[in-house]
């Protein structure tokens, strides 16, 4: 028993510090997904037919291909073929980010389509350009509407991030797996990993809920 | 009629043969109209006649298929986006359902175009917005969001927002028809004040008593055409036999029937 506790206490910090890597991967891919998801959604809602079709193909590809397949395809396939010598961490962030951008674009598209057409009309009637209307009138409202869906995307992405252990990125899962494979107490380490994911999920959702509260508009029930 | 329009010599807005088809149907059929500075014309007609479409064609929120638009004698180049933006700044628009920006306070709604379109510094835009809100009797509501305002207050904010741009012409699309009668009154008062101040207006409305009191000329629209026009006292003279009179008396009956 004592040996068990000592061993677990000895390995725990190593797994725990994987949280930072996990958090980094999640934040980077959420960020990339956001920066690409917004323009993708705008293109799909306001763009020319060609743009809409391209976005549809893009989202179909990234939502339809398993993350695991995408990770191999990009890291060992595309990036290798281009001789990019991409570090596994970067590949992981790019792949998760691209996949997330496909999902996020659909969250934002839903919000854009939910806004009354009169908002855009009123902005243009005042002399706003299309770009100004989107920036100052449409997006501030659409992003507020998107927050609940976006929180959901955060928790899904966090769980998907465990998959990047196949590239050897030293995040929670990779470390838990590594430690577990060397001892006979593997379940303990996977429980530890699960607890870490749960804690990060709870923390992130709490922060997002705070953001939701902060940006909520008085009298506006959306 | 000529005597009356004769008192407004300067041209403000002119539409020449505006046509528009939507969904394969002709919605506006070569509509022309002339508005002189300070003149107030009222569009009436059954629902679906094309009044909203016409008003939105004036500032090309709906792009006409054909026809020319002049402001102060200068033709608008409808294919030039920059010209369109400048034109829209000079032509205010009030919508039936207000279309306030839901994420901005009353002050923000009035101030944002001053800042982003006219390029005023924030402080200046705000003080101008405060002034405009006071002009429509809403000085106490500056920090309220649209969802916290009554319909009448929303429409008054929308009017303040349009006025803040110093428009030369104001287009009003049934500004009170989404409002209960008690709330319509406060909006009509604001519009009457505007009219008294000499604002050039083109307004669609079903509020006949108001139209009569305000209009220099009534334009009766049906199936995408202006089929009758003239000063209210002539068009609506008892026994004149006009379509306008017929429409208005049925409107009055309908209103009584509802009560
Ligand atoms: N985007 C559109 N597509 C097809 N038909 C439309 C569209 N907008 C308006 N219409 C039609 O145009 C006609 C005139 O509409 P509108 O200008 O709103 O009339 P009004 O304001 O006089 O009630 C109506 O028959 C309406 O159904
Ligand atoms: Mg209408």
Tab-separated table of N, CA and C in Angstrom, chain A residues 6-146:
chain	number	residue	atom	x	y	z
A	6	UNK	N	3.457	5.827	-2.677
A	6	UNK	CA	4.721	6.504	-2.990
A	6	UNK	C	4.926	6.580	-4.501
A	7	UNK	N	4.604	5.466	-5.180
A	7	UNK	CA	4.795	5.439	-6.634
A	7	UNK	C	3.861	6.444	-7.304
A	8	UNK	N	2.600	6.422	-6.891
A	8	UNK	CA	1.631	7.328	-7.521
A	8	UNK	C	2.012	8.784	-7.245
A	9	UNK	N	2.397	9.067	-5.991
A	9	UNK	CA	2.778	10.435	-5.642
A	9	UNK	C	3.991	10.867	-6.452
A	10	UNK	N	4.858	9.903	-6.729
A	10	UNK	CA	6.048	10.231	-7.506
A	10	UNK	C	5.737	10.548	-8.955
A	11	UNK	N	4.747	9.853	-9.541
A	11	UNK	CA	4.443	10.035	-10.964
A	11	UNK	C	3.423	11.150	-11.205
A	12	UNK	N	2.621	11.426	-10.168
A	12	UNK	CA	1.520	12.375	-10.356
A	12	UNK	C	1.953	13.734	-10.930
A	13	UNK	N	3.021	14.343	-10.401
A	13	UNK	CA	3.401	15.664	-10.929
A	13	UNK	C	3.688	15.627	-12.438
A	14	UNK	N	4.258	14.492	-12.865
A	14	UNK	CA	4.592	14.353	-14.290
A	14	UNK	C	3.320	14.389	-15.137
A	15	UNK	N	2.296	13.646	-14.689
A	15	UNK	CA	1.032	13.633	-15.428
A	15	UNK	C	0.327	14.981	-15.303
A	16	UNK	N	0.375	15.506	-14.065
A	16	UNK	CA	-0.279	16.788	-13.814
A	16	UNK	C	0.235	17.891	-14.746
A	17	UNK	N	1.546	17.893	-14.956
A	17	UNK	CA	2.092	18.979	-15.775
A	17	UNK	C	1.714	18.794	-17.244
A	18	UNK	N	1.203	17.582	-17.570
A	18	UNK	CA	0.645	17.393	-18.912
A	18	UNK	C	-0.569	18.280	-19.137
A	19	UNK	N	-1.225	18.680	-18.038
A	19	UNK	CA	-2.391	19.559	-18.148
A	19	UNK	C	-2.055	20.840	-18.905
A	20	UNK	N	-0.854	21.350	-18.645
A	20	UNK	CA	-0.463	22.596	-19.303
A	20	UNK	C	-0.395	22.405	-20.816
A	21	UNK	N	0.170	21.239	-21.214
A	21	UNK	CA	0.258	20.958	-22.651
A	21	UNK	C	-1.148	20.814	-23.238
A	22	UNK	N	-1.986	20.044	-22.523
A	22	UNK	CA	-3.373	19.876	-22.975
A	22	UNK	C	-4.056	21.228	-23.128
A	23	UNK	N	-3.921	22.067	-22.083
A	23	UNK	CA	-4.536	23.391	-22.133
A	23	UNK	C	-4.017	24.204	-23.322
A	24	UNK	N	-2.709	24.108	-23.539
A	24	UNK	CA	-2.107	24.834	-24.658
A	24	UNK	C	-2.689	24.379	-25.982
A	25	UNK	N	-2.766	23.040	-26.158
A	25	UNK	CA	-3.306	22.497	-27.407
A	25	UNK	C	-4.753	22.948	-27.597
A	26	UNK	N	-5.544	22.869	-26.512
A	26	UNK	CA	-6.957	23.225	-26.618
A	26	UNK	C	-7.123	24.716	-26.943
A	27	UNK	N	-6.373	25.558	-26.226
A	27	UNK	CA	-6.505	26.994	-26.474
A	27	UNK	C	-6.067	27.351	-27.895
A	28	UNK	N	-4.928	26.773	-28.315
A	28	UNK	CA	-4.440	27.093	-29.658
A	28	UNK	C	-5.430	26.630	-30.720
A	29	UNK	N	-5.974	25.429	-30.567
A	29	UNK	CA	-6.868	24.951	-31.629
A	29	UNK	C	-8.233	25.641	-31.567
A	30	UNK	N	-8.696	25.964	-30.353
A	30	UNK	CA	-9.933	26.737	-30.269
A	30	UNK	C	-9.742	28.100	-30.941
A	31	UNK	N	-8.560	28.701	-30.678
A	31	UNK	CA	-8.259	30.015	-31.262
A	31	UNK	C	-8.199	29.947	-32.777
A	32	UNK	N	-7.471	28.956	-33.288
A	32	UNK	CA	-7.373	28.790	-34.740
A	32	UNK	C	-8.771	28.519	-35.319
A	33	UNK	N	-9.523	27.658	-34.624
A	33	UNK	CA	-10.873	27.334	-35.080
A	33	UNK	C	-11.764	28.557	-35.116
A	34	UNK	N	-11.577	29.447	-34.149
A	34	UNK	CA	-12.373	30.674	-34.106
A	34	UNK	C	-11.983	31.605	-35.256
A	35	UNK	N	-10.671	31.820	-35.401
A	35	UNK	CA	-10.194	32.757	-36.426
A	35	UNK	C	-10.582	32.291	-37.833
A	36	UNK	N	-10.686	30.981	-38.021
A	36	UNK	CA	-11.094	30.491	-39.334
A	36	UNK	C	-12.603	30.296	-39.408
A	37	UNK	N	-13.197	29.926	-38.275
A	37	UNK	CA	-14.635	29.632	-38.268
A	37	UNK	C	-15.481	30.854	-38.591
A	38	UNK	N	-15.081	32.024	-38.073
A	38	UNK	CA	-15.867	33.238	-38.320
A	38	UNK	C	-15.903	33.596	-39.811
A	39	UNK	N	-14.725	33.732	-40.453
A	39	UNK	CA	-14.798	34.030	-41.896
A	39	UNK	C	-15.481	32.930	-42.706
A	40	UNK	N	-15.298	31.676	-42.310
A	40	UNK	CA	-15.975	30.586	-43.034
A	40	UNK	C	-17.492	30.759	-42.945
A	41	UNK	N	-17.968	31.081	-41.746
A	41	UNK	CA	-19.411	31.264	-41.567
A	41	UNK	C	-19.898	32.459	-42.385
A	42	UNK	N	-19.133	33.549	-42.345
A	42	UNK	CA	-19.529	34.739	-43.107
A	42	UNK	C	-19.599	34.423	-44.593
A	43	UNK	N	-18.586	33.655	-45.062
A	43	UNK	CA	-18.571	33.288	-46.482
A	43	UNK	C	-19.780	32.429	-46.818
A	44	UNK	N	-20.133	31.557	-45.884
A	44	UNK	CA	-21.245	30.658	-46.177
A	44	UNK	C	-22.588	31.397	-46.170
A	45	UNK	N	-22.705	32.409	-45.322
A	45	UNK	CA	-23.991	33.107	-45.227
A	45	UNK	C	-24.087	34.251	-46.239
A	46	UNK	N	-22.998	35.026	-46.374
A	46	UNK	CA	-23.076	36.224	-47.220
A	46	UNK	C	-22.314	36.086	-48.529
A	47	UNK	N	-21.575	34.978	-48.691
A	47	UNK	CA	-20.680	34.876	-49.838
A	47	UNK	C	-21.385	34.525	-51.143
A	48	UNK	N	-20.609	34.571	-52.216
A	48	UNK	CA	-21.115	34.165	-53.521
A	48	UNK	C	-21.308	32.646	-53.522
A	49	UNK	N	-22.096	32.146	-54.458
A	49	UNK	CA	-22.365	30.704	-54.506
A	49	UNK	C	-21.104	29.847	-54.507
A	50	UNK	N	-20.062	30.279	-55.209
A	50	UNK	CA	-18.814	29.508	-55.236
A	50	UNK	C	-18.223	29.404	-53.837
A	51	UNK	N	-18.199	30.516	-53.126
A	51	UNK	CA	-17.649	30.523	-51.771
A	51	UNK	C	-18.456	29.596	-50.871
A	52	UNK	N	-19.778	29.676	-51.009
A	52	UNK	CA	-20.627	28.812	-50.180
A	52	UNK	C	-20.325	27.345	-50.432
A	53	UNK	N	-20.137	27.011	-51.704
A	53	UNK	CA	-19.892	25.616	-52.032
A	53	UNK	C	-18.549	25.163	-51.465
A	54	UNK	N	-17.531	26.036	-51.567
A	54	UNK	CA	-16.215	25.691	-51.027
A	54	UNK	C	-16.297	25.442	-49.521
A	55	UNK	N	-17.026	26.318	-48.824
A	55	UNK	CA	-17.155	26.144	-47.374
A	55	UNK	C	-17.886	24.836	-47.065
A	56	UNK	N	-18.889	24.533	-47.860
A	56	UNK	CA	-19.644	23.299	-47.627
A	56	UNK	C	-18.734	22.088	-47.769
A	57	UNK	N	-17.863	22.109	-48.790
A	57	UNK	CA	-16.932	20.987	-48.989
A	57	UNK	C	-15.954	20.907	-47.815
A	58	UNK	N	-15.446	22.063	-47.414
A	58	UNK	CA	-14.492	22.134	-46.309
A	58	UNK	C	-15.091	21.539	-45.034
A	59	UNK	N	-16.282	21.990	-44.689
A	59	UNK	CA	-16.887	21.508	-43.441
A	59	UNK	C	-17.252	20.030	-43.558
A	60	UNK	N	-17.658	19.621	-44.740
A	60	UNK	CA	-17.968	18.198	-44.945
A	60	UNK	C	-16.722	17.357	-44.699
A	61	UNK	N	-15.579	17.796	-45.262
A	61	UNK	CA	-14.339	17.041	-45.119
A	61	UNK	C	-13.900	16.966	-43.655
A	62	UNK	N	-13.846	18.124	-42.984
A	62	UNK	CA	-13.294	18.131	-41.628
A	62	UNK	C	-14.260	17.605	-40.574
A	63	UNK	N	-15.553	17.642	-40.865
A	63	UNK	CA	-16.482	17.051	-39.905
A	63	UNK	C	-16.672	15.566	-40.166
A	64	UNK	N	-16.383	15.172	-41.408
A	64	UNK	CA	-16.651	13.784	-41.789
A	64	UNK	C	-15.481	12.849	-41.585
A	65	UNK	N	-14.262	13.401	-41.467
A	65	UNK	CA	-13.089	12.542	-41.304
A	65	UNK	C	-12.730	12.453	-39.819
A	66	UNK	N	-12.522	11.252	-39.304
A	66	UNK	CA	-12.162	11.128	-37.887
A	66	UNK	C	-10.883	11.896	-37.570
A	67	UNK	N	-10.831	12.467	-36.376
A	67	UNK	CA	-9.651	13.236	-35.958
A	67	UNK	C	-8.383	12.388	-36.064
A	68	UNK	N	-8.516	11.143	-35.654
A	68	UNK	CA	-7.358	10.253	-35.668
A	68	UNK	C	-6.791	10.129	-37.085
A	69	UNK	N	-7.683	9.949	-38.039
A	69	UNK	CA	-7.269	9.840	-39.441
A	69	UNK	C	-6.633	11.156	-39.885
A	70	UNK	N	-7.244	12.279	-39.499
A	70	UNK	CA	-6.704	13.588	-39.884
A	70	UNK	C	-5.294	13.783	-39.324
A	71	UNK	N	-5.091	13.350	-38.087
A	71	UNK	CA	-3.773	13.519	-37.462
A	71	UNK	C	-2.702	12.785	-38.256
A	72	UNK	N	-2.978	11.531	-38.602
A	72	UNK	CA	-2.009	10.770	-39.407
A	72	UNK	C	-1.844	11.394	-40.780
A	73	UNK	N	-2.984	11.748	-41.362
A	73	UNK	CA	-2.992	12.267	-42.734
A	73	UNK	C	-2.147	13.536	-42.852
A	74	UNK	N	-2.295	14.416	-41.883
A	74	UNK	CA	-1.569	15.690	-41.953
A	74	UNK	C	-0.126	15.544	-41.474
A	75	UNK	N	0.055	14.948	-40.297
A	75	UNK	CA	1.395	14.926	-39.721
A	75	UNK	C	2.343	14.037	-40.519
A	76	UNK	N	1.901	12.796	-40.790
A	76	UNK	CA	2.792	11.870	-41.498
A	76	UNK	C	2.619	11.950	-43.008
A	77	UNK	N	1.485	12.490	-43.438
A	77	UNK	CA	1.226	12.572	-44.881
A	77	UNK	C	1.608	13.931	-45.441
A	78	UNK	N	0.694	14.866	-45.318
A	78	UNK	CA	0.840	16.170	-45.963
A	78	UNK	C	2.098	16.922	-45.519
A	79	UNK	N	2.255	17.088	-44.203
A	79	UNK	CA	3.373	17.901	-43.712
A	79	UNK	C	4.711	17.256	-44.056
A	80	UNK	N	4.762	15.922	-44.014
A	80	UNK	CA	5.980	15.217	-44.391
A	80	UNK	C	6.274	15.400	-45.870
A	81	UNK	N	5.216	15.236	-46.679
A	81	UNK	CA	5.376	15.357	-48.126
A	81	UNK	C	5.880	16.749	-48.491
A	82	UNK	N	5.480	17.752	-47.716
A	82	UNK	CA	5.909	19.126	-47.990
A	82	UNK	C	7.252	19.432	-47.335
A	83	UNK	N	7.813	18.388	-46.682
A	83	UNK	CA	9.101	18.561	-46.017
A	83	UNK	C	9.087	19.661	-44.962
A	84	UNK	N	7.972	19.766	-44.245
A	84	UNK	CA	7.817	20.868	-43.295
A	84	UNK	C	8.490	20.567	-41.963
A	85	UNK	N	8.734	19.271	-41.694
A	85	UNK	CA	9.384	18.909	-40.444
A	85	UNK	C	8.655	19.510	-39.237
A	86	UNK	N	7.345	19.375	-39.284
A	86	UNK	CA	6.499	20.012	-38.280
A	86	UNK	C	6.603	19.287	-36.945
A	87	UNK	N	6.866	20.027	-35.844
A	87	UNK	CA	6.833	19.376	-34.529
A	87	UNK	C	5.431	18.809	-34.286
A	88	UNK	N	5.389	17.682	-33.548
A	88	UNK	CA	4.104	17.011	-33.318
A	88	UNK	C	3.100	17.954	-32.666
A	89	UNK	N	3.580	18.779	-31.742
A	89	UNK	CA	2.685	19.701	-31.037
A	89	UNK	C	1.984	20.651	-32.012
A	90	UNK	N	2.765	21.159	-32.959
A	90	UNK	CA	2.205	22.099	-33.928
A	90	UNK	C	1.204	21.397	-34.848
A	91	UNK	N	1.591	20.210	-35.324
A	91	UNK	CA	0.672	19.433	-36.163
A	91	UNK	C	-0.647	19.214	-35.441
A	92	UNK	N	-0.530	18.847	-34.158
A	92	UNK	CA	-1.732	18.561	-33.374
A	92	UNK	C	-2.643	19.787	-33.320
A	93	UNK	N	-2.044	20.948	-33.026
A	93	UNK	CA	-2.845	22.172	-32.930
A	93	UNK	C	-3.491	22.510	-34.262
A	94	UNK	N	-2.752	22.342	-35.353
A	94	UNK	CA	-3.291	22.679	-36.669
A	94	UNK	C	-4.465	21.766	-37.010
A	95	UNK	N	-4.263	20.457	-36.826
A	95	UNK	CA	-5.322	19.515	-37.191
A	95	UNK	C	-6.572	19.727	-36.342
A	96	UNK	N	-6.377	19.827	-35.011
A	96	UNK	CA	-7.548	20.049	-34.152
A	96	UNK	C	-8.193	21.402	-34.481
A	97	UNK	N	-7.361	22.390	-34.781
A	97	UNK	CA	-7.877	23.729	-35.116
A	97	UNK	C	-8.706	23.712	-36.385
A	98	UNK	N	-8.202	23.021	-37.417
A	98	UNK	CA	-8.940	22.957	-38.686
A	98	UNK	C	-10.279	22.239	-38.488
A	99	UNK	N	-10.208	21.106	-37.761
A	99	UNK	CA	-11.445	20.356	-37.523
A	99	UNK	C	-12.429	21.224	-36.737
A	100	UNK	N	-11.902	21.909	-35.716
A	100	UNK	CA	-12.772	22.746	-34.893
A	100	UNK	C	-13.360	23.896	-35.709
A	101	UNK	N	-12.567	24.439	-36.644
A	101	UNK	CA	-13.080	25.559	-37.446
A	101	UNK	C	-14.313	25.131	-38.238
A	102	UNK	N	-14.319	23.860	-38.670
A	102	UNK	CA	-15.493	23.374	-39.405
A	102	UNK	C	-16.724	23.367	-38.496
A	103	UNK	N	-16.530	22.867	-37.270
A	103	UNK	CA	-17.666	22.847	-36.332
A	103	UNK	C	-18.052	24.264	-35.916
A	104	UNK	N	-17.045	25.077	-35.590
A	104	UNK	CA	-17.346	26.439	-35.147
A	104	UNK	C	-18.057	27.239	-36.241
A	105	UNK	N	-17.644	27.021	-37.495
A	105	UNK	CA	-18.284	27.784	-38.570
A	105	UNK	C	-19.786	27.497	-38.593
A	106	UNK	N	-20.162	26.272	-38.247
A	106	UNK	CA	-21.586	25.944	-38.277
A	106	UNK	C	-22.322	26.548	-37.083
A	107	UNK	N	-21.599	26.692	-35.952
A	107	UNK	CA	-22.203	27.392	-34.806
A	107	UNK	C	-22.478	28.842	-35.201
A	108	UNK	N	-21.458	29.501	-35.781
A	108	UNK	CA	-21.597	30.911	-36.137
A	108	UNK	C	-22.623	31.094	-37.254
A	109	UNK	N	-22.645	30.150	-38.191
A	109	UNK	CA	-23.616	30.257	-39.281
A	109	UNK	C	-25.042	30.262	-38.717
A	110	UNK	N	-25.278	29.358	-37.771
A	110	UNK	CA	-26.605	29.303	-37.154
A	110	UNK	C	-26.982	30.634	-36.526
A	111	UNK	N	-26.015	31.252	-35.830
A	111	UNK	CA	-26.304	32.530	-35.181
A	111	UNK	C	-26.540	33.633	-36.207
A	112	UNK	N	-25.707	33.652	-37.251
A	112	UNK	CA	-25.866	34.686	-38.276
A	112	UNK	C	-27.251	34.575	-38.909
A	113	UNK	N	-27.664	33.331	-39.158
A	113	UNK	CA	-28.961	33.152	-39.812
A	113	UNK	C	-30.119	33.449	-38.867
A	114	UNK	N	-29.837	33.377	-37.547
A	114	UNK	CA	-30.904	33.635	-36.589
A	114	UNK	C	-31.163	35.128	-36.401
A	115	UNK	N	-30.185	35.969	-36.775
A	115	UNK	CA	-30.387	37.413	-36.606
A	115	UNK	C	-31.424	37.911	-37.601
A	116	UNK	N	-32.303	38.819	-37.159
A	116	UNK	CA	-33.296	39.345	-38.088
A	116	UNK	C	-32.611	40.117	-39.227
A	117	UNK	N	-33.136	39.960	-40.439
A	117	UNK	CA	-32.550	40.621	-41.603
A	117	UNK	C	-32.568	42.135	-41.440
A	118	UNK	N	-33.493	42.632	-40.635
A	118	UNK	CA	-33.617	44.078	-40.430
A	118	UNK	C	-32.368	44.711	-39.832
A	119	UNK	N	-31.560	43.937	-39.095
A	119	UNK	CA	-30.362	44.494	-38.485
A	119	UNK	C	-29.384	44.972	-39.557
A	120	UNK	N	-29.175	44.123	-40.532
A	120	UNK	CA	-28.264	44.449	-41.626
A	120	UNK	C	-28.833	45.615	-42.443
A	121	UNK	N	-30.119	45.556	-42.671
A	121	UNK	CA	-30.786	46.587	-43.464
A	121	UNK	C	-30.668	47.950	-42.792
A	122	UNK	N	-30.915	47.963	-41.471
A	122	UNK	CA	-30.862	49.226	-40.738
A	122	UNK	C	-29.450	49.802	-40.778
A	123	UNK	N	-28.456	48.933	-40.668
A	123	UNK	CA	-27.075	49.406	-40.705
A	123	UNK	C	-26.764	50.020	-42.069
A	124	UNK	N	-27.154	49.315	-43.114
A	124	UNK	CA	-26.849	49.848	-44.449
A	124	UNK	C	-27.633	51.122	-44.727
A	125	UNK	N	-28.850	51.204	-44.163
A	125	UNK	CA	-29.648	52.421	-44.367
A	125	UNK	C	-28.972	53.632	-43.735
A	126	UNK	N	-28.109	53.396	-42.744
A	126	UNK	CA	-27.407	54.518	-42.113
A	126	UNK	C	-26.110	54.857	-42.831
A	127	UNK	N	-25.753	54.075	-43.833
A	127	UNK	CA	-24.538	54.353	-44.585
A	127	UNK	C	-23.361	53.466	-44.222
A	128	UNK	N	-23.595	52.457	-43.396
A	128	UNK	CA	-22.538	51.492	-43.114
A	128	UNK	C	-22.208	50.716	-44.394
A	129	UNK	N	-20.930	50.396	-44.598
A	129	UNK	CA	-20.577	49.473	-45.673
A	129	UNK	C	-20.928	48.064	-45.191
A	130	UNK	N	-20.882	47.099	-46.090
A	130	UNK	CA	-21.190	45.723	-45.688
A	130	UNK	C	-20.219	45.255	-44.616
A	131	UNK	N	-18.937	45.566	-44.814
A	131	UNK	CA	-17.927	45.128	-43.846
A	131	UNK	C	-18.181	45.771	-42.482
A	132	UNK	N	-18.470	47.071	-42.488
A	132	UNK	CA	-18.771	47.753	-41.216
A	132	UNK	C	-20.014	47.180	-40.556
A	133	UNK	N	-21.028	46.878	-41.353
A	133	UNK	CA	-22.261	46.321	-40.786
A	133	UNK	C	-21.959	45.011	-40.073
A	134	UNK	N	-21.177	44.171	-40.741
A	134	UNK	CA	-20.843	42.882	-40.142
A	134	UNK	C	-20.035	43.089	-38.869
A	135	UNK	N	-19.057	43.954	-38.950
A	135	UNK	CA	-18.138	44.143	-37.822
A	135	UNK	C	-18.835	44.783	-36.619
A	136	UNK	N	-19.600	45.820	-36.840
A	136	UNK	CA	-20.137	46.574	-35.700
A	136	UNK	C	-21.542	46.159	-35.282
A	137	UNK	N	-22.287	45.575	-36.191
A	137	UNK	CA	-23.691	45.269	-35.884
A	137	UNK	C	-23.947	43.765	-35.837
A	138	UNK	N	-23.508	43.054	-36.864
A	138	UNK	CA	-23.868	41.646	-36.982
A	138	UNK	C	-23.043	40.755	-36.037
A	139	UNK	N	-21.712	40.880	-36.123
A	139	UNK	CA	-20.878	39.977	-35.319
A	139	UNK	C	-21.077	40.121	-33.813
A	140	UNK	N	-21.149	41.347	-33.286
A	140	UNK	CA	-21.332	41.439	-31.828
A	140	UNK	C	-22.575	40.692	-31.345
A	141	UNK	N	-23.593	40.664	-32.168
A	141	UNK	CA	-24.808	39.943	-31.772
A	141	UNK	C	-24.665	38.450	-32.035
A	142	UNK	N	-24.111	38.100	-33.188
A	142	UNK	CA	-23.984	36.686	-33.546
A	142	UNK	C	-23.056	35.961	-32.567
A	143	UNK	N	-21.978	36.623	-32.149
A	143	UNK	CA	-21.042	35.961	-31.242
A	143	UNK	C	-21.682	35.723	-29.877
A	144	UNK	N	-22.485	36.683	-29.427
A	144	UNK	CA	-23.205	36.465	-28.169
A	144	UNK	C	-24.113	35.245	-28.276
A	145	UNK	N	-24.829	35.183	-29.385
A	145	UNK	CA	-25.734	34.054	-29.599
A	145	UNK	C	-24.971	32.733	-29.644
A	146	UNK	N	-23.716	32.790	-30.077
A	146	UNK	CA	-22.939	31.566	-30.296
A	146	UNK	C	-22.330	31.009	-29.020
